[in-house]
mmCIF file of C-alpha atoms in Angstrom:
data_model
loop_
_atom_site.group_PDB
_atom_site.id
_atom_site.type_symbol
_atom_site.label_atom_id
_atom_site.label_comp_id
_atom_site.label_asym_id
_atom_site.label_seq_id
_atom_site.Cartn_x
_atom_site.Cartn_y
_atom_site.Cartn_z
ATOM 1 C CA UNK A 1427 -5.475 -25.000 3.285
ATOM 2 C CA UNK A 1428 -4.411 -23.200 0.017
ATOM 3 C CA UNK A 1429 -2.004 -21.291 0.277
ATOM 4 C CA UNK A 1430 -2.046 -17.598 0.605
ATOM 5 C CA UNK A 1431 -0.380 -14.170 2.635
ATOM 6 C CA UNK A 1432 -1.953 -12.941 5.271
ATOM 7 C CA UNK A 1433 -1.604 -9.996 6.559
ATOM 8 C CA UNK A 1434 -2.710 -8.853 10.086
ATOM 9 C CA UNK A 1435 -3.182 -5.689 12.042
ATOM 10 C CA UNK A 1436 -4.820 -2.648 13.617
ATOM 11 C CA UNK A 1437 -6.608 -0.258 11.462
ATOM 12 C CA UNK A 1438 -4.930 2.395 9.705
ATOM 13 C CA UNK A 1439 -1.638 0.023 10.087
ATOM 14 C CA UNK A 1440 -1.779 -0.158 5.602
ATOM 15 C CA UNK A 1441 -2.829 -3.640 5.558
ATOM 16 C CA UNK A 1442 -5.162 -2.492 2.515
ATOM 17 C CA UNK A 1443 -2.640 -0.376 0.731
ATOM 18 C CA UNK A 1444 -0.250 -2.673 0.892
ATOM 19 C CA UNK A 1445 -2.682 -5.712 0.529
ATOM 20 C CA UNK A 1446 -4.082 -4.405 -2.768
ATOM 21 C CA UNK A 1447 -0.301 -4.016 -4.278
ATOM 22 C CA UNK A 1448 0.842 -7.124 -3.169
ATOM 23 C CA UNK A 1449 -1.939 -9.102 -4.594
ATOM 24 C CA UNK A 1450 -1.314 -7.424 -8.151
ATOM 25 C CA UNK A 1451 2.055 -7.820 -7.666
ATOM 26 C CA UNK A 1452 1.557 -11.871 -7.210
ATOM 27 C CA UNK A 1453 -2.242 -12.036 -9.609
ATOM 28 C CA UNK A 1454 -3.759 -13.318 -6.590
ATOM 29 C CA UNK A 1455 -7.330 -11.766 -5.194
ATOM 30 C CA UNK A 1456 -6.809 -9.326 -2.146
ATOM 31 C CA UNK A 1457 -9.572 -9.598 0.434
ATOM 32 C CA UNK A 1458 -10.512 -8.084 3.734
ATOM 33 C CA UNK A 1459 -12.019 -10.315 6.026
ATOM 34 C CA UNK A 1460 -13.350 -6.881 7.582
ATOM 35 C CA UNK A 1461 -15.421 -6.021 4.483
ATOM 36 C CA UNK A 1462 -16.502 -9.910 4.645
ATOM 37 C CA UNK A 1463 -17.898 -9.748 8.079
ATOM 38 C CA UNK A 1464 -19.841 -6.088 7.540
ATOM 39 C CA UNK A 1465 -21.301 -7.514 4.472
ATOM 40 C CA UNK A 1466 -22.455 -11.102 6.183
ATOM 41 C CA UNK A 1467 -23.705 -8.580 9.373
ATOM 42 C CA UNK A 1468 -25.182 -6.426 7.462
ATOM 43 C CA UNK A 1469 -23.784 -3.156 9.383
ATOM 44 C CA UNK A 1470 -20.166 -1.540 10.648
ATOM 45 C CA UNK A 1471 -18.543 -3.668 12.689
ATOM 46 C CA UNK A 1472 -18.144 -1.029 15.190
ATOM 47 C CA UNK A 1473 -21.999 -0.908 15.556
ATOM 48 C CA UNK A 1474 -22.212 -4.727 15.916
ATOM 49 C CA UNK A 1475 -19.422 -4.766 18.390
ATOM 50 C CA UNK A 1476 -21.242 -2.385 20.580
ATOM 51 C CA UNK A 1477 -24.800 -4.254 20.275
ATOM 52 C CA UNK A 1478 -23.168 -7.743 20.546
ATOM 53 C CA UNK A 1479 -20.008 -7.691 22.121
ATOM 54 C CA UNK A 1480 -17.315 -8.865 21.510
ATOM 55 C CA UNK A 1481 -17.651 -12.430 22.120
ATOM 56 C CA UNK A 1482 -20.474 -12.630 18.789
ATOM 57 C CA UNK A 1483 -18.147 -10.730 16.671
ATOM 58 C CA UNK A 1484 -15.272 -12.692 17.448
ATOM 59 C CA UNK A 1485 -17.452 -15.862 16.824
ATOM 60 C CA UNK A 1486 -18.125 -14.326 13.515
ATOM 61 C CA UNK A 1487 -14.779 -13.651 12.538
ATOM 62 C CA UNK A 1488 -13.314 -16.999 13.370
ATOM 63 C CA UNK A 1489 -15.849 -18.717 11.075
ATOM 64 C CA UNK A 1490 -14.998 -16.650 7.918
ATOM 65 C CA UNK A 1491 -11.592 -16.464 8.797
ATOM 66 C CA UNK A 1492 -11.803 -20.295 8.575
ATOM 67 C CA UNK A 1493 -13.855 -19.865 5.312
ATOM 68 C CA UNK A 1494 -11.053 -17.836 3.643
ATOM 69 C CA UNK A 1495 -8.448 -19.913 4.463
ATOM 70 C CA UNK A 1496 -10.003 -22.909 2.499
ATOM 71 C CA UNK A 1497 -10.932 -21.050 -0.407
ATOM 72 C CA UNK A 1498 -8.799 -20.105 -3.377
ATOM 73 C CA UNK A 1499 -5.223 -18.230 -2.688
ATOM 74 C CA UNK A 1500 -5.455 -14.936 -2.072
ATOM 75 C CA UNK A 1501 -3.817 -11.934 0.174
ATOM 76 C CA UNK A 1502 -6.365 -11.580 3.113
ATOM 77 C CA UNK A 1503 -6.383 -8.836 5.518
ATOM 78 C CA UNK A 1504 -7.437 -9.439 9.313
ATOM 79 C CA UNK A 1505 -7.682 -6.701 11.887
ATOM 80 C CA UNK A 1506 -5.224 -6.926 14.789
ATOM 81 C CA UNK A 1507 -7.744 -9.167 17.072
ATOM 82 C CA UNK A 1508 -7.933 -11.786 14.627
ATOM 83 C CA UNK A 1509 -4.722 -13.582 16.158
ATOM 84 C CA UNK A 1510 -6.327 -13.648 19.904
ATOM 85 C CA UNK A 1511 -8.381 -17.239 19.285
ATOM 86 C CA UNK A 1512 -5.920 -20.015 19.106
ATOM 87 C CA UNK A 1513 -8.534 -21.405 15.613
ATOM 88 C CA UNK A 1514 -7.169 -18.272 13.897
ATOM 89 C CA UNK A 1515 -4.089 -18.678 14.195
ATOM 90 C CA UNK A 1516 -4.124 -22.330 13.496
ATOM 91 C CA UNK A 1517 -5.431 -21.188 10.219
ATOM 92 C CA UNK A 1518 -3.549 -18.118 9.233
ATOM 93 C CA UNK A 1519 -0.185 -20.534 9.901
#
């Protein structure tokens, strides 16, 4: 894993305000896993949540969580549920 900062919380906590400073501050790329997973799904996560369940959108998650983390340095932003599967936080350490 590359090192990177992580940041991790519920919405509306400033993870993208702060995010977005922080990785100008340090000339690394800020990314959302959020926006990640609503572009791969092709809808709002809340919407998918609600047709899936949780389970599938967790599944999600986890796998481009773990494709972030071995990518290029960077300050990612996970929501608050990110840290509940044990991969995750494997990862984000």
């Amino acid at each position: 894993m590359i090192p990177g900062v992580f940041l991790i919380g519920l919405p509306g906590a400033g993870k993208t305000t702060v995010g977005r400073q922080l990785a100008r501050r340090l000339q690394l790329p800020f990314v959302d896993s959020d926006q990640v997973i609503e572009e791969r799904i092709g809808c709002s996560i809340r919407a998918f949540f609600e047709r899936e369940g949780e389970a599938a959108f967790r599944d999600i998650e986890e796998a481009v969580i773990d494709e972030l983390t071995l990518g290029a340095a960077c300050v990612l932003s996970t929501g608050g549920g990110a840290v509940l599967r044990p991969a995750n936080r494997r990862r984000l350490r």
